[in-house]
Amino acid sequence: MAESSSYEIDLGNLMAFNPQYSFDSKSSREELVTQAFEQGTVLAQAVVDALFNLPSTQDPDGPIVSLPAPTTKIPRSKPLPKPKPPTKWELFAAKKGIQKRKKEKLIFDEQVGTWKRRHGYDRVNDDNDIPIIEAKATDEPGTDPFEQRQKEKKSRVDKQEKNRLQNLKQASKMGALPSHIQLAATALPITGTQGNPKKISKEELQKVAGMASSATASGGKFDKKFSDEKPPKHEKKYRKFLPAVEGSGMGTLERQQTEKVLNKLISQHSHEVLNVDKAVNMLNMKKEKRQRKQREGSTSNKFKGNKKSFKKSSKSRPTNKQKSK
């Protein structure tokens, strides 16, 4: 075996290479495979020896070593993603020196007197938990304060969505859209590729719209639909099951189902479903077993004699004295 000093070992990537070895081009495929396995075994052993030479720490599962930094540069299959451009808020925060700090998830709600989440379902200061809203001096008479809060919330959500789309538009100009958005938007080429923008056909749009409409828990049953919206096409067949509770027509459905199965078995193509030869062989074997048992029983009865019981009878026989009398 060659010395490990002649190998180029990269423990950071767990790789080893022998620059002095070369395969013979005239050898057959089987010989090349054998040589490749032999050299691979030698190089793997060299990597293991180098790992055991590193300083290690003891652990119940065995010695643990820290790998050095890799020395071999492995090429990437895809180019590096471009950095995202900063959003408006990030630019404003950097200008004003605002630092992002971690906020607590639970906040004490003084209206209810319990700890609640900051955001999401059953959050703190929820509009549904406010029974009374104090009127302000600037409120117009006749306005509903609850409805006004709903409008303000909707305007905030719309503004946030507008800012999000604006940030995505700015990122698309620089070619730094997130990968999941690039895959969803089929009209845009993926970053790093030189593909032309794709045109979405009418069928693809209908298919995507049908998938989106049936992606809810109810399958789109309770979703709002447009006046001219068509129901999504279902290419697959629906499975039909009998009702779990007996009711009107239950017996007829079961009868139809059993008749369908029997007709399939007794039809002219029944040989494809039922193995007739196997059934006939099983019947013949049963007949032979029955006949064999009958023959064995008849022969055993011939050799058996009449069994006489040697037990004393219950009636006592008369003695000599009783006979003389």
PDB file of C-alpha atoms in Angstrom:
ATOM      1  CA  MET A   1       0.000   0.000   0.000  1.00  0.00           C
ATOM      2  CA  ALA A   2       1.322   3.420  -0.877  1.00  0.00           C
ATOM      3  CA  GLU A   3       2.123   5.892   1.867  1.00  0.00           C
ATOM      4  CA  SER A   4      -0.562   8.399   2.841  1.00  0.00           C
ATOM      5  CA  SER A   5       1.897  11.285   2.297  1.00  0.00           C
ATOM      6  CA  SER A   6       1.593  10.759  -1.479  1.00  0.00           C
ATOM      7  CA  TYR A   7      -2.153  11.404  -1.359  1.00  0.00           C
ATOM      8  CA  GLU A   8      -3.907  14.764  -1.427  1.00  0.00           C
ATOM      9  CA  ILE A   9      -6.307  14.604   1.510  1.00  0.00           C
ATOM     10  CA  ASP A  10      -8.974  17.257   2.189  1.00  0.00           C
ATOM     11  CA  LEU A  11     -10.510  16.457   5.576  1.00  0.00           C
ATOM     12  CA  GLY A  12     -12.848  19.435   5.375  1.00  0.00           C
ATOM     13  CA  ASN A  13     -14.708  17.717   2.503  1.00  0.00           C
ATOM     14  CA  LEU A  14     -13.649  14.146   3.550  1.00  0.00           C
ATOM     15  CA  MET A  15     -11.941  13.699   0.167  1.00  0.00           C
ATOM     16  CA  ALA A  16      -8.696  12.048  -0.958  1.00  0.00           C
ATOM     17  CA  PHE A  17      -6.942  12.000  -4.335  1.00  0.00           C
ATOM     18  CA  ASN A  18      -3.914  10.140  -5.686  1.00  0.00           C
ATOM     19  CA  PRO A  19      -2.342  12.245  -8.472  1.00  0.00           C
ATOM     20  CA  GLN A  20       0.310   9.612  -9.239  1.00  0.00           C
ATOM     21  CA  TYR A  21      -2.122   6.843 -10.160  1.00  0.00           C
ATOM     22  CA  SER A  22      -3.531   6.425 -13.671  1.00  0.00           C
ATOM     23  CA  PHE A  23      -5.814   3.777 -15.138  1.00  0.00           C
ATOM     24  CA  ASP A  24      -4.733   1.680 -18.101  1.00  0.00           C
ATOM     25  CA  SER A  25      -6.849   2.536 -21.144  1.00  0.00           C
ATOM     26  CA  LYS A  26      -6.317  -0.932 -22.707  1.00  0.00           C
ATOM     27  CA  SER A  27      -7.825  -2.875 -19.801  1.00  0.00           C
ATOM     28  CA  SER A  28     -11.373  -4.175 -19.971  1.00  0.00           C
ATOM     29  CA  ARG A  29     -14.381  -2.747 -18.173  1.00  0.00           C
ATOM     30  CA  GLU A  30     -14.312  -5.418 -15.450  1.00  0.00           C
ATOM     31  CA  GLU A  31     -10.632  -4.731 -14.751  1.00  0.00           C
ATOM     32  CA  LEU A  32     -11.276  -0.981 -14.559  1.00  0.00           C
ATOM     33  CA  VAL A  33     -14.095  -1.559 -12.079  1.00  0.00           C
ATOM     34  CA  THR A  34     -11.855  -3.784  -9.948  1.00  0.00           C
ATOM     35  CA  GLN A  35      -9.044  -1.212  -9.984  1.00  0.00           C
ATOM     36  CA  ALA A  36     -11.468   1.591  -9.097  1.00  0.00           C
ATOM     37  CA  PHE A  37     -12.744  -0.385  -6.072  1.00  0.00           C
ATOM     38  CA  GLU A  38      -9.192  -1.150  -4.930  1.00  0.00           C
ATOM     39  CA  GLN A  39      -8.063   2.479  -5.204  1.00  0.00           C
ATOM     40  CA  GLY A  40     -11.241   3.707  -3.541  1.00  0.00           C
ATOM     41  CA  THR A  41     -10.620   1.361  -0.606  1.00  0.00           C
ATOM     42  CA  VAL A  42      -7.031   2.645  -0.271  1.00  0.00           C
ATOM     43  CA  LEU A  43      -8.118   6.299  -0.365  1.00  0.00           C
ATOM     44  CA  ALA A  44     -10.955   5.703   2.130  1.00  0.00           C
ATOM     45  CA  GLN A  45      -8.471   4.074   4.497  1.00  0.00           C
ATOM     46  CA  ALA A  46      -6.152   7.069   4.104  1.00  0.00           C
ATOM     47  CA  VAL A  47      -9.006   9.452   5.036  1.00  0.00           C
ATOM     48  CA  VAL A  48      -9.828   7.331   8.115  1.00  0.00           C
ATOM     49  CA  ASP A  49      -6.170   7.275   9.211  1.00  0.00           C
ATOM     50  CA  ALA A  50      -5.968  11.063   8.868  1.00  0.00           C
ATOM     51  CA  LEU A  51      -9.155  11.468  10.931  1.00  0.00           C
ATOM     52  CA  PHE A  52      -7.742   9.351  13.769  1.00  0.00           C
ATOM     53  CA  ASN A  53      -4.591  11.479  13.791  1.00  0.00           C
ATOM     54  CA  LEU A  54      -6.604  14.609  14.627  1.00  0.00           C
ATOM     55  CA  PRO A  55      -7.022  15.678  18.284  1.00  0.00           C
ATOM     56  CA  SER A  56     -10.235  14.195  19.649  1.00  0.00           C
ATOM     57  CA  THR A  57     -12.486  14.462  22.679  1.00  0.00           C
ATOM     58  CA  GLN A  58     -14.022  11.462  24.408  1.00  0.00           C
ATOM     59  CA  ASP A  59     -17.772  10.890  24.273  1.00  0.00           C
ATOM     60  CA  PRO A  60     -20.039   7.975  25.309  1.00  0.00           C
ATOM     61  CA  ASP A  61     -20.690   7.335  21.596  1.00  0.00           C
ATOM     62  CA  GLY A  62     -16.976   7.438  20.721  1.00  0.00           C
ATOM     63  CA  PRO A  63     -14.212   9.946  19.959  1.00  0.00           C
ATOM     64  CA  ILE A  64     -15.296  13.237  18.368  1.00  0.00           C
ATOM     65  CA  VAL A  65     -13.004  15.373  16.174  1.00  0.00           C
ATOM     66  CA  SER A  66     -13.509  18.829  14.669  1.00  0.00           C
ATOM     67  CA  LEU A  67     -12.833  18.929  10.938  1.00  0.00           C
ATOM     68  CA  PRO A  68     -10.546  21.628   9.544  1.00  0.00           C
ATOM     69  CA  ALA A  69     -11.651  24.115   6.914  1.00  0.00           C
ATOM     70  CA  PRO A  70     -11.989  22.597   3.415  1.00  0.00           C
ATOM     71  CA  THR A  71      -9.179  23.311   0.954  1.00  0.00           C
ATOM     72  CA  THR A  72     -10.818  22.097  -2.257  1.00  0.00           C
ATOM     73  CA  LYS A  73     -13.270  24.492  -3.919  1.00  0.00           C
ATOM     74  CA  ILE A  74     -16.277  22.521  -5.143  1.00  0.00           C
ATOM     75  CA  PRO A  75     -18.169  24.202  -8.022  1.00  0.00           C
ATOM     76  CA  ARG A  76     -21.823  25.131  -7.542  1.00  0.00           C
ATOM     77  CA  SER A  77     -24.523  23.774  -9.802  1.00  0.00           C
ATOM     78  CA  LYS A  78     -26.377  27.130  -9.622  1.00  0.00           C
ATOM     79  CA  PRO A  79     -25.013  30.687  -9.407  1.00  0.00           C
ATOM     80  CA  LEU A  80     -25.046  32.530  -6.101  1.00  0.00           C
ATOM     81  CA  PRO A  81     -28.365  34.270  -5.391  1.00  0.00           C
ATOM     82  CA  LYS A  82     -28.298  38.018  -5.685  1.00  0.00           C
ATOM     83  CA  PRO A  83     -28.750  39.987  -2.452  1.00  0.00           C
ATOM     84  CA  LYS A  84     -32.206  41.381  -1.838  1.00  0.00           C
ATOM     85  CA  PRO A  85     -32.557  45.150  -2.082  1.00  0.00           C
ATOM     86  CA  PRO A  86     -33.530  46.827   1.219  1.00  0.00           C
ATOM     87  CA  THR A  87     -37.177  47.693   1.691  1.00  0.00           C
ATOM     88  CA  LYS A  88     -38.461  51.185   2.455  1.00  0.00           C
ATOM     89  CA  TRP A  89     -38.752  50.402   6.143  1.00  0.00           C
ATOM     90  CA  GLU A  90     -35.196  49.007   6.276  1.00  0.00           C
ATOM     91  CA  LEU A  91     -33.870  52.160   4.610  1.00  0.00           C
ATOM     92  CA  PHE A  92     -35.845  54.347   7.019  1.00  0.00           C
ATOM     93  CA  ALA A  93     -34.677  52.323  10.048  1.00  0.00           C
ATOM     94  CA  ALA A  94     -31.031  52.552   8.947  1.00  0.00           C
ATOM     95  CA  LYS A  95     -31.391  56.309   8.433  1.00  0.00           C
ATOM     96  CA  LYS A  96     -32.961  56.898  11.866  1.00  0.00           C
ATOM     97  CA  GLY A  97     -30.800  54.353  13.671  1.00  0.00           C
ATOM     98  CA  ILE A  98     -33.720  52.094  14.648  1.00  0.00           C
ATOM     99  CA  GLN A  99     -32.566  48.655  15.752  1.00  0.00           C
ATOM    100  CA  LYS A 100     -34.759  45.574  15.613  1.00  0.00           C
ATOM    101  CA  ARG A 101     -35.429  44.147  19.053  1.00  0.00           C
ATOM    102  CA  LYS A 102     -37.135  40.921  19.989  1.00  0.00           C
ATOM    103  CA  LYS A 103     -40.642  41.379  21.352  1.00  0.00           C
ATOM    104  CA  GLU A 104     -42.394  39.104  23.800  1.00  0.00           C
ATOM    105  CA  LYS A 105     -45.059  36.826  22.390  1.00  0.00           C
ATOM    106  CA  LEU A 106     -47.469  37.153  25.340  1.00  0.00           C
ATOM    107  CA  ILE A 107     -48.876  40.459  26.613  1.00  0.00           C
ATOM    108  CA  PHE A 108     -51.180  41.086  29.565  1.00  0.00           C
ATOM    109  CA  ASP A 109     -54.634  42.181  28.396  1.00  0.00           C
ATOM    110  CA  GLU A 110     -56.091  44.617  30.941  1.00  0.00           C
ATOM    111  CA  GLN A 111     -59.613  44.370  29.490  1.00  0.00           C
ATOM    112  CA  VAL A 112     -59.927  40.623  30.068  1.00  0.00           C
ATOM    113  CA  GLY A 113     -57.295  40.264  32.796  1.00  0.00           C
ATOM    114  CA  THR A 114     -55.367  37.387  31.167  1.00  0.00           C
ATOM    115  CA  TRP A 115     -52.198  36.912  29.134  1.00  0.00           C
ATOM    116  CA  LYS A 116     -52.779  36.745  25.390  1.00  0.00           C
ATOM    117  CA  ARG A 117     -50.788  36.523  22.181  1.00  0.00           C
ATOM    118  CA  ARG A 118     -49.470  39.642  20.541  1.00  0.00           C
ATOM    119  CA  HIS A 119     -50.732  38.616  17.084  1.00  0.00           C
ATOM    120  CA  GLY A 120     -53.036  36.006  15.601  1.00  0.00           C
ATOM    121  CA  TYR A 121     -56.115  34.286  16.969  1.00  0.00           C
ATOM    122  CA  ASP A 122     -57.325  35.397  20.415  1.00  0.00           C
ATOM    123  CA  ARG A 123     -54.780  38.219  20.440  1.00  0.00           C
ATOM    124  CA  VAL A 124     -54.521  41.078  22.891  1.00  0.00           C
ATOM    125  CA  ASN A 125     -56.853  44.090  22.473  1.00  0.00           C
ATOM    126  CA  ASP A 126     -59.039  42.172  20.045  1.00  0.00           C
ATOM    127  CA  ASP A 127     -61.977  44.112  18.639  1.00  0.00           C
ATOM    128  CA  ASN A 128     -64.326  41.269  19.554  1.00  0.00           C
ATOM    129  CA  ASP A 129     -63.440  41.635  23.254  1.00  0.00           C
ATOM    130  CA  ILE A 130     -64.334  45.344  23.411  1.00  0.00           C
ATOM    131  CA  PRO A 131     -68.002  45.702  24.434  1.00  0.00           C
ATOM    132  CA  ILE A 132     -67.990  49.528  24.758  1.00  0.00           C
ATOM    133  CA  ILE A 133     -65.971  52.183  22.925  1.00  0.00           C
ATOM    134  CA  GLU A 134     -65.765  55.610  24.453  1.00  0.00           C
ATOM    135  CA  ALA A 135     -66.821  58.425  22.151  1.00  0.00           C
ATOM    136  CA  LYS A 136     -64.351  61.183  21.293  1.00  0.00           C
ATOM    137  CA  ALA A 137     -65.010  64.868  20.818  1.00  0.00           C
ATOM    138  CA  THR A 138     -63.950  64.642  17.189  1.00  0.00           C
ATOM    139  CA  ASP A 139     -66.382  61.806  16.338  1.00  0.00           C
ATOM    140  CA  GLU A 140     -69.207  62.681  13.983  1.00  0.00           C
ATOM    141  CA  PRO A 141     -72.693  61.999  15.307  1.00  0.00           C
ATOM    142  CA  GLY A 142     -74.372  58.925  13.854  1.00  0.00           C
ATOM    143  CA  THR A 143     -71.159  57.021  13.019  1.00  0.00           C
ATOM    144  CA  ASP A 144     -70.700  53.471  14.248  1.00  0.00           C
ATOM    145  CA  PRO A 145     -67.363  53.237  16.138  1.00  0.00           C
ATOM    146  CA  PHE A 146     -67.113  49.471  15.587  1.00  0.00           C
ATOM    147  CA  GLU A 147     -67.591  49.840  11.853  1.00  0.00           C
ATOM    148  CA  GLN A 148     -65.054  52.678  11.841  1.00  0.00           C
ATOM    149  CA  ARG A 149     -62.461  50.395  13.508  1.00  0.00           C
ATOM    150  CA  GLN A 150     -63.082  47.721  10.851  1.00  0.00           C
ATOM    151  CA  LYS A 151     -62.523  50.255   8.063  1.00  0.00           C
ATOM    152  CA  GLU A 152     -59.287  51.479   9.652  1.00  0.00           C
ATOM    153  CA  LYS A 153     -58.051  47.907   9.996  1.00  0.00           C
ATOM    154  CA  LYS A 154     -58.883  47.153   6.347  1.00  0.00           C
ATOM    155  CA  SER A 155     -57.046  50.277   5.216  1.00  0.00           C
ATOM    156  CA  ARG A 156     -53.963  49.242   7.216  1.00  0.00           C
ATOM    157  CA  VAL A 157     -53.997  45.771   5.668  1.00  0.00           C
ATOM    158  CA  ASP A 158     -54.383  47.200   2.163  1.00  0.00           C
ATOM    159  CA  LYS A 159     -51.508  49.588   2.741  1.00  0.00           C
ATOM    160  CA  GLN A 160     -49.273  46.768   3.985  1.00  0.00           C
ATOM    161  CA  GLU A 161     -50.110  44.634   0.959  1.00  0.00           C
ATOM    162  CA  LYS A 162     -49.376  47.565  -1.345  1.00  0.00           C
ATOM    163  CA  ASN A 163     -45.974  48.065   0.277  1.00  0.00           C
ATOM    164  CA  ARG A 164     -45.215  44.354  -0.037  1.00  0.00           C
ATOM    165  CA  LEU A 165     -46.014  44.319  -3.745  1.00  0.00           C
ATOM    166  CA  GLN A 166     -43.941  47.457  -4.234  1.00  0.00           C
ATOM    167  CA  ASN A 167     -40.949  45.786  -2.563  1.00  0.00           C
ATOM    168  CA  LEU A 168     -41.372  42.704  -4.776  1.00  0.00           C
ATOM    169  CA  LYS A 169     -41.538  44.896  -7.844  1.00  0.00           C
ATOM    170  CA  GLN A 170     -38.322  46.633  -6.829  1.00  0.00           C
ATOM    171  CA  ALA A 171     -36.647  43.254  -6.188  1.00  0.00           C
ATOM    172  CA  SER A 172     -37.765  41.912  -9.594  1.00  0.00           C
ATOM    173  CA  LYS A 173     -36.043  44.836 -11.335  1.00  0.00           C
ATOM    174  CA  MET A 174     -32.752  43.819  -9.721  1.00  0.00           C
ATOM    175  CA  GLY A 175     -33.362  40.093 -10.368  1.00  0.00           C
ATOM    176  CA  ALA A 176     -33.499  39.181  -6.688  1.00  0.00           C
ATOM    177  CA  LEU A 177     -37.004  37.764  -6.303  1.00  0.00           C
ATOM    178  CA  PRO A 178     -37.397  34.917  -3.775  1.00  0.00           C
ATOM    179  CA  SER A 179     -37.277  31.462  -5.335  1.00  0.00           C
ATOM    180  CA  HIS A 180     -40.788  30.444  -4.237  1.00  0.00           C
ATOM    181  CA  ILE A 181     -42.244  33.557  -5.881  1.00  0.00           C
ATOM    182  CA  GLN A 182     -40.240  32.909  -9.060  1.00  0.00           C
ATOM    183  CA  LEU A 183     -41.602  29.368  -9.288  1.00  0.00           C
ATOM    184  CA  ALA A 184     -45.152  30.555  -8.654  1.00  0.00           C
ATOM    185  CA  ALA A 185     -44.918  33.322 -11.258  1.00  0.00           C
ATOM    186  CA  THR A 186     -44.313  31.208 -14.377  1.00  0.00           C
ATOM    187  CA  ALA A 187     -44.202  34.324 -16.547  1.00  0.00           C
ATOM    188  CA  LEU A 188     -40.903  35.375 -14.919  1.00  0.00           C
ATOM    189  CA  PRO A 189     -37.585  33.570 -15.563  1.00  0.00           C
ATOM    190  CA  ILE A 190     -35.720  32.096 -12.586  1.00  0.00           C
ATOM    191  CA  THR A 191     -32.752  34.071 -11.320  1.00  0.00           C
ATOM    192  CA  GLY A 192     -29.499  32.962 -12.934  1.00  0.00           C
ATOM    193  CA  THR A 193     -31.146  31.435 -16.008  1.00  0.00           C
ATOM    194  CA  GLN A 194     -31.480  32.889 -19.467  1.00  0.00           C
ATOM    195  CA  GLY A 195     -34.898  31.471 -20.223  1.00  0.00           C
ATOM    196  CA  ASN A 196     -37.447  33.568 -22.052  1.00  0.00           C
ATOM    197  CA  PRO A 197     -40.645  34.564 -20.246  1.00  0.00           C
ATOM    198  CA  LYS A 198     -43.352  31.922 -20.619  1.00  0.00           C
ATOM    199  CA  LYS A 199     -46.869  32.601 -21.784  1.00  0.00           C
ATOM    200  CA  ILE A 200     -49.625  31.020 -19.719  1.00  0.00           C
ATOM    201  CA  SER A 201     -52.389  29.392 -21.737  1.00  0.00           C
ATOM    202  CA  LYS A 202     -56.086  29.524 -20.930  1.00  0.00           C
ATOM    203  CA  GLU A 203     -56.145  25.873 -19.867  1.00  0.00           C
ATOM    204  CA  GLU A 204     -53.274  26.383 -17.422  1.00  0.00           C
ATOM    205  CA  LEU A 205     -55.004  29.403 -15.907  1.00  0.00           C
ATOM    206  CA  GLN A 206     -58.238  27.439 -15.464  1.00  0.00           C
ATOM    207  CA  LYS A 207     -56.339  24.550 -13.889  1.00  0.00           C
ATOM    208  CA  VAL A 208     -54.499  26.807 -11.437  1.00  0.00           C
ATOM    209  CA  ALA A 209     -57.711  28.670 -10.595  1.00  0.00           C
ATOM    210  CA  GLY A 210     -59.504  25.366  -9.941  1.00  0.00           C
ATOM    211  CA  MET A 211     -56.703  24.154  -7.670  1.00  0.00           C
ATOM    212  CA  ALA A 212     -56.726  27.427  -5.746  1.00  0.00           C
ATOM    213  CA  SER A 213     -60.511  27.407  -5.332  1.00  0.00           C
ATOM    214  CA  SER A 214     -60.542  23.857  -3.942  1.00  0.00           C
ATOM    215  CA  ALA A 215     -57.529  24.306  -1.638  1.00  0.00           C
ATOM    216  CA  THR A 216     -59.620  25.192   1.412  1.00  0.00           C
ATOM    217  CA  ALA A 217     -60.767  22.782   4.119  1.00  0.00           C
ATOM    218  CA  SER A 218     -64.268  22.629   2.637  1.00  0.00           C
ATOM    219  CA  GLY A 219     -62.976  22.154  -0.919  1.00  0.00           C
ATOM    220  CA  GLY A 220     -64.231  25.595  -1.963  1.00  0.00           C
ATOM    221  CA  LYS A 221     -67.830  24.845  -0.974  1.00  0.00           C
ATOM    222  CA  PHE A 222     -68.293  27.961   1.161  1.00  0.00           C
ATOM    223  CA  ASP A 223     -66.027  30.325  -0.804  1.00  0.00           C
ATOM    224  CA  LYS A 224     -67.411  33.322  -2.637  1.00  0.00           C
ATOM    225  CA  LYS A 225     -67.673  32.836  -6.405  1.00  0.00           C
ATOM    226  CA  PHE A 226     -68.083  35.225  -9.290  1.00  0.00           C
ATOM    227  CA  SER A 227     -71.299  35.344 -11.259  1.00  0.00           C
ATOM    228  CA  ASP A 228     -69.706  33.887 -14.420  1.00  0.00           C
ATOM    229  CA  GLU A 229     -67.278  31.538 -12.666  1.00  0.00           C
ATOM    230  CA  LYS A 230     -67.484  27.918 -13.804  1.00  0.00           C
ATOM    231  CA  PRO A 231     -67.012  24.997 -11.391  1.00  0.00           C
ATOM    232  CA  PRO A 232     -63.508  23.469 -11.549  1.00  0.00           C
ATOM    233  CA  LYS A 233     -63.084  20.371 -13.676  1.00  0.00           C
ATOM    234  CA  HIS A 234     -62.470  17.134 -11.823  1.00  0.00           C
ATOM    235  CA  GLU A 235     -60.567  14.771 -14.087  1.00  0.00           C
ATOM    236  CA  LYS A 236     -60.471  11.841 -11.657  1.00  0.00           C
ATOM    237  CA  LYS A 237     -63.402   9.604 -10.751  1.00  0.00           C
ATOM    238  CA  TYR A 238     -65.198   9.951  -7.459  1.00  0.00           C
ATOM    239  CA  ARG A 239     -65.481   6.900  -5.222  1.00  0.00           C
ATOM    240  CA  LYS A 240     -69.005   6.015  -4.141  1.00  0.00           C
ATOM    241  CA  PHE A 241     -69.723   4.391  -0.788  1.00  0.00           C
ATOM    242  CA  LEU A 242     -72.901   3.007   0.718  1.00  0.00           C
ATOM    243  CA  PRO A 243     -74.483   5.131   3.464  1.00  0.00           C
ATOM    244  CA  ALA A 244     -73.334   4.321   6.984  1.00  0.00           C
ATOM    245  CA  VAL A 245     -76.886   4.461   8.403  1.00  0.00           C
ATOM    246  CA  GLU A 246     -79.668   2.248   7.108  1.00  0.00           C
ATOM    247  CA  GLY A 247     -82.460   4.088   5.419  1.00  0.00           C
ATOM    248  CA  SER A 248     -84.794   3.983   2.462  1.00  0.00           C
ATOM    249  CA  GLY A 249     -83.247   2.163  -0.462  1.00  0.00           C
ATOM    250  CA  MET A 250     -80.440   0.640   1.607  1.00  0.00           C
ATOM    251  CA  GLY A 251     -81.487  -2.937   0.850  1.00  0.00           C
ATOM    252  CA  THR A 252     -81.767  -2.335  -2.875  1.00  0.00           C
ATOM    253  CA  LEU A 253     -78.297  -0.789  -3.010  1.00  0.00           C
ATOM    254  CA  GLU A 254     -76.752  -3.778  -1.247  1.00  0.00           C
ATOM    255  CA  ARG A 255     -78.675  -6.192  -3.502  1.00  0.00           C
ATOM    256  CA  GLN A 256     -77.450  -4.378  -6.594  1.00  0.00           C
ATOM    257  CA  GLN A 257     -73.883  -4.506  -5.336  1.00  0.00           C
ATOM    258  CA  THR A 258     -74.005  -8.259  -4.605  1.00  0.00           C
ATOM    259  CA  GLU A 259     -75.706  -8.997  -7.936  1.00  0.00           C
ATOM    260  CA  LYS A 260     -72.995  -7.076  -9.729  1.00  0.00           C
ATOM    261  CA  VAL A 261     -70.300  -9.183  -8.090  1.00  0.00           C
ATOM    262  CA  LEU A 262     -72.144 -12.447  -8.822  1.00  0.00           C
ATOM    263  CA  ASN A 263     -72.753 -11.500 -12.454  1.00  0.00           C
ATOM    264  CA  LYS A 264     -69.084 -10.766 -12.829  1.00  0.00           C
ATOM    265  CA  LEU A 265     -68.189 -14.201 -11.491  1.00  0.00           C
ATOM    266  CA  ILE A 266     -70.758 -16.112 -13.561  1.00  0.00           C
ATOM    267  CA  SER A 267     -70.247 -14.147 -16.769  1.00  0.00           C
ATOM    268  CA  GLN A 268     -68.640 -15.547 -19.889  1.00  0.00           C
ATOM    269  CA  HIS A 269     -65.282 -14.104 -18.811  1.00  0.00           C
ATOM    270  CA  SER A 270     -65.454 -15.796 -15.416  1.00  0.00           C
ATOM    271  CA  HIS A 271     -62.366 -17.879 -16.189  1.00  0.00           C
ATOM    272  CA  GLU A 272     -60.343 -14.691 -15.897  1.00  0.00           C
ATOM    273  CA  VAL A 273     -61.619 -14.103 -12.357  1.00  0.00           C
ATOM    274  CA  LEU A 274     -62.071 -17.724 -11.094  1.00  0.00           C
ATOM    275  CA  ASN A 275     -59.440 -20.443 -11.615  1.00  0.00           C
ATOM    276  CA  VAL A 276     -61.684 -23.325 -12.765  1.00  0.00           C
ATOM    277  CA  ASP A 277     -58.854 -25.891 -12.981  1.00  0.00           C
ATOM    278  CA  LYS A 278     -57.811 -25.244  -9.413  1.00  0.00           C
ATOM    279  CA  ALA A 279     -61.394 -25.554  -8.183  1.00  0.00           C
ATOM    280  CA  VAL A 280     -61.881 -28.900 -10.024  1.00  0.00           C
ATOM    281  CA  ASN A 281     -58.606 -30.263  -8.627  1.00  0.00           C
ATOM    282  CA  MET A 282     -59.613 -29.330  -5.095  1.00  0.00           C
ATOM    283  CA  LEU A 283     -62.993 -31.059  -5.559  1.00  0.00           C
ATOM    284  CA  ASN A 284     -61.336 -34.240  -6.888  1.00  0.00           C
ATOM    285  CA  MET A 285     -58.887 -34.289  -3.986  1.00  0.00           C
ATOM    286  CA  LYS A 286     -61.758 -34.027  -1.495  1.00  0.00           C
ATOM    287  CA  LYS A 287     -63.545 -36.924  -3.189  1.00  0.00           C
ATOM    288  CA  GLU A 288     -60.416 -39.093  -3.115  1.00  0.00           C
ATOM    289  CA  LYS A 289     -59.857 -38.379   0.571  1.00  0.00           C
ATOM    290  CA  ARG A 290     -63.480 -39.309   1.353  1.00  0.00           C
ATOM    291  CA  GLN A 291     -63.233 -42.586  -0.609  1.00  0.00           C
ATOM    292  CA  ARG A 292     -59.892 -43.448   1.034  1.00  0.00           C
ATOM    293  CA  LYS A 293     -61.396 -42.996   4.499  1.00  0.00           C
ATOM    294  CA  GLN A 294     -64.365 -45.216   3.585  1.00  0.00           C
ATOM    295  CA  ARG A 295     -62.019 -47.987   2.303  1.00  0.00           C
ATOM    296  CA  GLU A 296     -59.877 -47.854   5.423  1.00  0.00           C
ATOM    297  CA  GLY A 297     -62.977 -48.060   7.612  1.00  0.00           C
ATOM    298  CA  SER A 298     -64.375 -51.122   5.767  1.00  0.00           C
ATOM    299  CA  THR A 299     -61.062 -53.048   5.932  1.00  0.00           C
ATOM    300  CA  SER A 300     -60.629 -52.362   9.642  1.00  0.00           C
ATOM    301  CA  ASN A 301     -64.132 -53.703  10.373  1.00  0.00           C
ATOM    302  CA  LYS A 302     -63.323 -57.055   8.687  1.00  0.00           C
ATOM    303  CA  PHE A 303     -60.352 -57.786  10.983  1.00  0.00           C
ATOM    304  CA  LYS A 304     -62.199 -56.761  14.135  1.00  0.00           C
ATOM    305  CA  GLY A 305     -64.048 -59.618  15.939  1.00  0.00           C
ATOM    306  CA  ASN A 306     -67.012 -59.502  18.190  1.00  0.00           C
ATOM    307  CA  LYS A 307     -65.801 -58.147  21.458  1.00  0.00           C
ATOM    308  CA  LYS A 308     -67.050 -60.072  24.478  1.00  0.00           C
ATOM    309  CA  SER A 309     -67.139 -58.362  27.771  1.00  0.00           C
ATOM    310  CA  PHE A 310     -65.302 -60.240  30.520  1.00  0.00           C
ATOM    311  CA  LYS A 311     -67.065 -58.369  33.261  1.00  0.00           C
ATOM    312  CA  LYS A 312     -69.226 -60.265  35.707  1.00  0.00           C
ATOM    313  CA  SER A 313     -72.902 -59.932  35.099  1.00  0.00           C
ATOM    314  CA  SER A 314     -75.003 -58.284  37.680  1.00  0.00           C
ATOM    315  CA  LYS A 315     -77.244 -61.447  38.055  1.00  0.00           C
ATOM    316  CA  SER A 316     -75.790 -64.062  40.439  1.00  0.00           C
ATOM    317  CA  ARG A 317     -75.553 -67.661  39.148  1.00  0.00           C
ATOM    318  CA  PRO A 318     -77.256 -70.442  41.195  1.00  0.00           C
ATOM    319  CA  THR A 319     -74.933 -72.507  43.501  1.00  0.00           C
ATOM    320  CA  ASN A 320     -74.851 -76.370  43.872  1.00  0.00           C
ATOM    321  CA  LYS A 321     -76.952 -76.250  46.990  1.00  0.00           C
ATOM    322  CA  GLN A 322     -79.656 -74.301  45.224  1.00  0.00           C
ATOM    323  CA  LYS A 323     -79.615 -76.803  42.338  1.00  0.00           C
ATOM    324  CA  SER A 324     -80.008 -79.811  44.691  1.00  0.00           C
ATOM    325  CA  LYS A 325     -82.994 -78.206  46.278  1.00  0.00           C
TER     326      LYS A 325
END
